[in-house]
């Protein structure tokens, strides 16, 4: 029987009540560590130093770095739920969900094998598989997209974590996990109801700070980031995992 103090139970209750949840770093790390190994986390986090430019956003005069991968996650009804990396494929959102870059297939550089095969990433995916699977036990398989983002900021060009503004991703569930903030101010996550009312806000400041989002019920966005010291490099690194029920 699941204990009422189980983190999955607590976060599921909050997600059902308000459509989102903010998890502080210590609690999130403990939850992940209880799910699987994190022993290669430093090497996994270091892979954000080798992301590729987002050429689609650069055409609009904005800058960020990213890599992308797609995984299939068996639903929790499977006797031995597996996690499989799928062949590289484009990221697609309709204009309904991304008015800035919707209705186009965007091909990003793939997440490198060392990061994609890492024990840390698979622990994150296993946590998503178990948690979101428990919320939707009828789903036999999930289409999971994994995004590594680095938002860079300069004194003359603040970084835009969500250049499309307040939005939905067009999926079922979203996890945003902070990897690192270096020399960054602001970057506040805002959550709005579908009618535009603000429901809450928080800032991911420490590695492992996380946000869970019910993409059917709320909009989310992040304010621009600026360097604390304009003379030094400044960036915000996040891992974003989205899940939607796969066609079967």
mmCIF file of C-alpha atoms in Angstrom:
data_model
loop_
_atom_site.group_PDB
_atom_site.id
_atom_site.type_symbol
_atom_site.label_atom_id
_atom_site.label_comp_id
_atom_site.label_asym_id
_atom_site.label_seq_id
_atom_site.Cartn_x
_atom_site.Cartn_y
_atom_site.Cartn_z
ATOM 1 C CA UNK A 1 0.000 0.000 0.000
ATOM 2 C CA UNK A 2 1.275 3.490 -0.860
ATOM 3 C CA UNK A 3 2.012 5.658 2.155
ATOM 4 C CA UNK A 4 0.424 9.096 2.400
ATOM 5 C CA UNK A 5 3.946 10.440 2.879
ATOM 6 C CA UNK A 6 5.138 8.935 -0.407
ATOM 7 C CA UNK A 7 6.360 11.840 -2.580
ATOM 8 C CA UNK A 8 4.468 10.563 -5.602
ATOM 9 C CA UNK A 9 1.215 10.676 -3.621
ATOM 10 C CA UNK A 10 1.860 14.206 -2.339
ATOM 11 C CA UNK A 11 2.766 15.577 -5.760
ATOM 12 C CA UNK A 12 -0.146 13.801 -7.432
ATOM 13 C CA UNK A 13 -2.532 15.392 -4.937
ATOM 14 C CA UNK A 14 -1.138 18.859 -5.646
ATOM 15 C CA UNK A 15 -1.211 18.292 -9.390
ATOM 16 C CA UNK A 16 -4.866 17.230 -9.224
ATOM 17 C CA UNK A 17 -5.775 20.191 -7.015
ATOM 18 C CA UNK A 18 -4.019 23.000 -8.878
ATOM 19 C CA UNK A 19 -2.682 21.674 -12.185
ATOM 20 C CA UNK A 20 0.974 22.182 -11.246
ATOM 21 C CA UNK A 21 3.474 21.594 -8.471
ATOM 22 C CA UNK A 22 6.825 23.105 -7.517
ATOM 23 C CA UNK A 23 9.309 20.729 -5.869
ATOM 24 C CA UNK A 24 12.351 22.042 -4.011
ATOM 25 C CA UNK A 25 15.732 20.589 -4.900
ATOM 26 C CA UNK A 26 16.279 18.415 -1.824
ATOM 27 C CA UNK A 27 12.885 16.762 -2.099
ATOM 28 C CA UNK A 28 13.261 16.208 -5.842
ATOM 29 C CA UNK A 29 16.720 14.722 -5.533
ATOM 30 C CA UNK A 30 15.519 12.378 -2.782
ATOM 31 C CA UNK A 31 12.576 11.314 -4.927
ATOM 32 C CA UNK A 32 14.839 10.577 -7.890
ATOM 33 C CA UNK A 33 17.394 8.770 -5.721
ATOM 34 C CA UNK A 34 14.623 6.538 -4.408
ATOM 35 C CA UNK A 35 13.695 5.729 -8.021
ATOM 36 C CA UNK A 36 17.131 4.846 -9.430
ATOM 37 C CA UNK A 37 20.841 5.681 -9.560
ATOM 38 C CA UNK A 38 22.193 9.223 -9.914
ATOM 39 C CA UNK A 39 25.874 8.334 -9.563
ATOM 40 C CA UNK A 40 26.779 9.726 -13.005
ATOM 41 C CA UNK A 41 24.899 13.011 -12.478
ATOM 42 C CA UNK A 42 28.001 15.277 -12.668
ATOM 43 C CA UNK A 43 28.880 13.895 -16.109
ATOM 44 C CA UNK A 44 25.240 14.101 -17.217
ATOM 45 C CA UNK A 45 24.982 17.745 -16.078
ATOM 46 C CA UNK A 46 28.286 18.561 -17.805
ATOM 47 C CA UNK A 47 26.747 17.556 -21.155
ATOM 48 C CA UNK A 48 24.887 20.899 -21.177
ATOM 49 C CA UNK A 49 28.264 22.436 -22.034
ATOM 50 C CA UNK A 50 28.083 20.863 -25.500
ATOM 51 C CA UNK A 51 24.634 21.779 -26.774
ATOM 52 C CA UNK A 52 24.058 22.988 -30.327
ATOM 53 C CA UNK A 53 22.592 26.351 -31.383
ATOM 54 C CA UNK A 54 18.838 26.463 -31.978
ATOM 55 C CA UNK A 55 18.997 27.535 -35.626
ATOM 56 C CA UNK A 56 15.224 28.014 -35.895
ATOM 57 C CA UNK A 57 15.130 30.554 -33.077
ATOM 58 C CA UNK A 58 18.289 32.247 -34.372
ATOM 59 C CA UNK A 59 16.391 33.141 -37.548
ATOM 60 C CA UNK A 60 14.103 35.223 -35.345
ATOM 61 C CA UNK A 61 17.044 37.035 -33.755
ATOM 62 C CA UNK A 62 16.967 35.060 -30.492
ATOM 63 C CA UNK A 63 19.494 32.648 -29.057
ATOM 64 C CA UNK A 64 19.492 29.407 -27.118
ATOM 65 C CA UNK A 65 21.224 26.034 -27.269
ATOM 66 C CA UNK A 66 19.496 22.665 -27.156
ATOM 67 C CA UNK A 67 19.496 18.956 -27.955
ATOM 68 C CA UNK A 68 16.507 16.656 -28.334
ATOM 69 C CA UNK A 69 15.596 12.972 -28.155
ATOM 70 C CA UNK A 70 12.473 10.817 -28.211
ATOM 71 C CA UNK A 71 11.834 7.828 -25.953
ATOM 72 C CA UNK A 72 8.988 5.328 -25.633
ATOM 73 C CA UNK A 73 7.897 4.511 -22.094
ATOM 74 C CA UNK A 74 5.667 1.528 -21.434
ATOM 75 C CA UNK A 75 2.599 2.245 -19.320
ATOM 76 C CA UNK A 76 2.537 0.973 -15.772
ATOM 77 C CA UNK A 77 0.108 -1.773 -16.759
ATOM 78 C CA UNK A 78 2.914 -3.503 -18.637
ATOM 79 C CA UNK A 79 4.386 -6.430 -16.659
ATOM 80 C CA UNK A 80 7.918 -5.070 -17.117
ATOM 81 C CA UNK A 81 7.651 -1.397 -18.141
ATOM 82 C CA UNK A 82 10.567 -0.592 -20.441
ATOM 83 C CA UNK A 83 12.214 2.629 -21.574
ATOM 84 C CA UNK A 84 13.448 2.701 -25.181
ATOM 85 C CA UNK A 85 15.159 5.439 -27.150
ATOM 86 C CA UNK A 86 13.531 5.912 -30.544
ATOM 87 C CA UNK A 87 15.228 6.854 -33.839
ATOM 88 C CA UNK A 88 15.948 10.557 -34.095
ATOM 89 C CA UNK A 89 12.931 12.533 -35.285
ATOM 90 C CA UNK A 90 11.691 16.134 -35.460
ATOM 91 C CA UNK A 91 9.971 18.102 -32.743
ATOM 92 C CA UNK A 92 6.558 19.315 -33.896
ATOM 93 C CA UNK A 93 3.999 21.650 -32.342
ATOM 94 C CA UNK A 94 0.966 23.138 -34.030
ATOM 95 C CA UNK A 95 0.362 26.883 -34.167
ATOM 96 C CA UNK A 96 -2.362 26.338 -31.568
ATOM 97 C CA UNK A 97 0.362 25.589 -29.013
ATOM 98 C CA UNK A 98 3.356 27.484 -30.402
ATOM 99 C CA UNK A 99 2.351 30.685 -32.235
ATOM 100 C CA UNK A 100 6.015 31.564 -32.711
ATOM 101 C CA UNK A 101 7.248 28.367 -34.392
ATOM 102 C CA UNK A 102 4.248 26.138 -34.877
ATOM 103 C CA UNK A 103 3.269 23.950 -37.851
ATOM 104 C CA UNK A 104 6.859 23.139 -38.802
ATOM 105 C CA UNK A 105 9.008 20.091 -38.174
ATOM 106 C CA UNK A 106 12.047 21.274 -36.245
ATOM 107 C CA UNK A 107 15.099 19.013 -36.388
ATOM 108 C CA UNK A 108 17.475 19.599 -33.494
ATOM 109 C CA UNK A 109 20.820 17.983 -32.852
ATOM 110 C CA UNK A 110 20.287 14.702 -30.988
ATOM 111 C CA UNK A 111 21.121 14.227 -27.348
ATOM 112 C CA UNK A 112 24.504 12.563 -27.342
ATOM 113 C CA UNK A 113 24.668 8.859 -26.588
ATOM 114 C CA UNK A 114 26.535 9.278 -23.295
ATOM 115 C CA UNK A 115 23.808 11.569 -21.944
ATOM 116 C CA UNK A 116 20.933 9.631 -23.491
ATOM 117 C CA UNK A 117 22.201 6.333 -22.067
ATOM 118 C CA UNK A 118 23.147 7.786 -18.685
ATOM 119 C CA UNK A 119 21.793 6.247 -15.527
ATOM 120 C CA UNK A 120 20.706 9.692 -14.344
ATOM 121 C CA UNK A 121 18.522 10.396 -17.366
ATOM 122 C CA UNK A 122 16.980 6.945 -17.165
ATOM 123 C CA UNK A 123 16.200 7.542 -13.501
ATOM 124 C CA UNK A 124 14.412 10.779 -14.445
ATOM 125 C CA UNK A 125 12.481 8.951 -17.163
ATOM 126 C CA UNK A 126 11.619 6.085 -14.808
ATOM 127 C CA UNK A 127 10.306 8.599 -12.281
ATOM 128 C CA UNK A 128 8.124 10.186 -14.990
ATOM 129 C CA UNK A 129 6.982 6.763 -16.156
ATOM 130 C CA UNK A 130 5.897 5.734 -12.671
ATOM 131 C CA UNK A 131 4.433 9.054 -11.550
ATOM 132 C CA UNK A 132 2.540 10.131 -14.656
ATOM 133 C CA UNK A 133 1.669 6.510 -15.405
ATOM 134 C CA UNK A 134 -0.070 6.265 -12.033
ATOM 135 C CA UNK A 135 -2.098 9.364 -12.935
ATOM 136 C CA UNK A 136 -3.125 7.781 -16.265
ATOM 137 C CA UNK A 137 -2.957 4.001 -15.729
ATOM 138 C CA UNK A 138 -5.039 3.344 -18.848
ATOM 139 C CA UNK A 139 -2.234 4.586 -21.158
ATOM 140 C CA UNK A 140 -0.357 1.593 -22.645
ATOM 141 C CA UNK A 141 2.621 3.576 -23.945
ATOM 142 C CA UNK A 142 3.977 7.108 -23.694
ATOM 143 C CA UNK A 143 5.684 9.198 -26.347
ATOM 144 C CA UNK A 144 8.306 11.062 -24.295
ATOM 145 C CA UNK A 145 10.353 13.958 -25.655
ATOM 146 C CA UNK A 146 13.491 14.998 -23.818
ATOM 147 C CA UNK A 147 14.939 18.482 -24.309
ATOM 148 C CA UNK A 148 18.238 19.851 -23.045
ATOM 149 C CA UNK A 149 18.049 23.661 -23.000
ATOM 150 C CA UNK A 150 20.706 26.275 -22.279
ATOM 151 C CA UNK A 151 19.399 29.853 -22.235
ATOM 152 C CA UNK A 152 22.247 32.330 -22.485
ATOM 153 C CA UNK A 153 21.980 35.951 -21.414
ATOM 154 C CA UNK A 154 24.054 39.032 -22.122
ATOM 155 C CA UNK A 155 23.752 42.591 -20.885
ATOM 156 C CA UNK A 156 22.430 43.706 -24.278
ATOM 157 C CA UNK A 157 20.317 40.588 -24.907
ATOM 158 C CA UNK A 158 18.342 38.995 -22.052
ATOM 159 C CA UNK A 159 17.705 35.281 -22.497
ATOM 160 C CA UNK A 160 14.173 34.082 -23.258
ATOM 161 C CA UNK A 161 13.430 30.650 -21.735
ATOM 162 C CA UNK A 162 9.948 30.664 -23.303
ATOM 163 C CA UNK A 163 10.060 32.991 -26.316
ATOM 164 C CA UNK A 164 6.542 31.882 -27.282
ATOM 165 C CA UNK A 165 5.185 33.451 -24.061
ATOM 166 C CA UNK A 166 2.558 31.836 -21.863
ATOM 167 C CA UNK A 167 1.750 28.554 -23.545
ATOM 168 C CA UNK A 168 0.829 24.900 -23.446
ATOM 169 C CA UNK A 169 3.065 22.265 -25.034
ATOM 170 C CA UNK A 170 0.310 20.191 -26.621
ATOM 171 C CA UNK A 171 1.093 17.109 -24.513
ATOM 172 C CA UNK A 172 -0.337 15.480 -21.387
ATOM 173 C CA UNK A 173 2.354 16.001 -18.746
ATOM 174 C CA UNK A 174 5.498 18.102 -18.341
ATOM 175 C CA UNK A 175 8.511 17.927 -16.022
ATOM 176 C CA UNK A 176 10.964 20.839 -15.889
ATOM 177 C CA UNK A 177 14.147 20.113 -13.928
ATOM 178 C CA UNK A 178 16.811 22.735 -13.235
ATOM 179 C CA UNK A 179 20.333 21.578 -13.990
ATOM 180 C CA UNK A 180 22.271 24.779 -13.270
ATOM 181 C CA UNK A 181 21.977 28.546 -13.009
ATOM 182 C CA UNK A 182 25.164 30.527 -13.526
ATOM 183 C CA UNK A 183 25.267 34.302 -12.997
ATOM 184 C CA UNK A 184 21.537 34.585 -13.721
ATOM 185 C CA UNK A 185 18.821 36.866 -12.352
ATOM 186 C CA UNK A 186 15.062 36.319 -12.718
ATOM 187 C CA UNK A 187 13.715 33.380 -14.730
ATOM 188 C CA UNK A 188 10.476 33.158 -12.775
ATOM 189 C CA UNK A 189 8.065 30.417 -13.809
ATOM 190 C CA UNK A 190 4.477 31.660 -14.048
ATOM 191 C CA UNK A 191 1.419 29.415 -14.113
ATOM 192 C CA UNK A 192 -1.904 30.671 -15.480
ATOM 193 C CA UNK A 193 -5.323 29.134 -15.826
ATOM 194 C CA UNK A 194 -6.604 28.690 -19.371
ATOM 195 C CA UNK A 195 -8.676 31.865 -18.935
ATOM 196 C CA UNK A 196 -5.510 33.837 -18.154
ATOM 197 C CA UNK A 197 -5.786 34.068 -14.360
ATOM 198 C CA UNK A 198 -2.454 33.683 -12.570
ATOM 199 C CA UNK A 199 -2.446 30.601 -10.357
ATOM 200 C CA UNK A 200 1.077 30.800 -8.998
ATOM 201 C CA UNK A 201 4.717 31.591 -9.628
ATOM 202 C CA UNK A 202 8.098 30.353 -8.423
ATOM 203 C CA UNK A 203 11.743 30.431 -9.475
ATOM 204 C CA UNK A 204 13.928 27.401 -10.078
ATOM 205 C CA UNK A 205 17.149 28.451 -8.350
ATOM 206 C CA UNK A 206 18.991 25.314 -7.172
ATOM 207 C CA UNK A 207 19.944 22.197 -9.150
ATOM 208 C CA UNK A 208 17.089 19.655 -8.921
ATOM 209 C CA UNK A 209 14.416 22.312 -8.339
ATOM 210 C CA UNK A 210 11.519 21.072 -10.460
ATOM 211 C CA UNK A 211 8.079 21.862 -11.805
ATOM 212 C CA UNK A 212 5.318 19.401 -12.696
ATOM 213 C CA UNK A 213 2.646 20.649 -15.096
ATOM 214 C CA UNK A 214 -0.717 19.268 -16.224
ATOM 215 C CA UNK A 215 -0.613 20.568 -19.792
ATOM 216 C CA UNK A 216 -4.357 20.136 -20.278
ATOM 217 C CA UNK A 217 -5.253 22.472 -17.424
ATOM 218 C CA UNK A 218 -2.702 25.296 -17.234
ATOM 219 C CA UNK A 219 -0.446 27.607 -19.220
ATOM 220 C CA UNK A 220 3.167 28.089 -18.236
ATOM 221 C CA UNK A 221 5.918 30.543 -19.096
ATOM 222 C CA UNK A 222 9.241 31.818 -17.765
ATOM 223 C CA UNK A 223 10.359 35.443 -17.522
ATOM 224 C CA UNK A 224 13.513 36.640 -19.266
ATOM 225 C CA UNK A 225 16.871 36.038 -17.594
ATOM 226 C CA UNK A 226 19.618 38.615 -17.255
ATOM 227 C CA UNK A 227 23.249 38.365 -16.114
ATOM 228 C CA UNK A 228 24.020 39.403 -12.549
ATOM 229 C CA UNK A 229 27.512 40.404 -13.694
ATOM 230 C CA UNK A 230 27.407 41.572 -17.331
ATOM 231 C CA UNK A 231 31.132 40.855 -17.710
ATOM 232 C CA UNK A 232 30.753 37.141 -16.945
ATOM 233 C CA UNK A 233 29.065 34.262 -18.820
ATOM 234 C CA UNK A 234 25.447 33.738 -17.787
ATOM 235 C CA UNK A 235 23.165 30.803 -18.533
ATOM 236 C CA UNK A 236 20.178 28.791 -17.302
ATOM 237 C CA UNK A 237 20.259 25.028 -17.967
ATOM 238 C CA UNK A 238 17.104 22.911 -17.746
ATOM 239 C CA UNK A 239 15.949 19.436 -18.659
ATOM 240 C CA UNK A 240 12.389 19.288 -19.974
ATOM 241 C CA UNK A 241 10.531 15.981 -20.346
ATOM 242 C CA UNK A 242 7.093 15.905 -21.961
ATOM 243 C CA UNK A 243 4.773 12.903 -22.134
ATOM 244 C CA UNK A 244 1.747 12.277 -24.298
ATOM 245 C CA UNK A 245 -0.173 9.078 -24.827
ATOM 246 C CA UNK A 246 1.266 7.306 -27.864
ATOM 247 C CA UNK A 247 -0.914 6.070 -30.691
ATOM 248 C CA UNK A 248 -1.209 2.284 -30.599
#
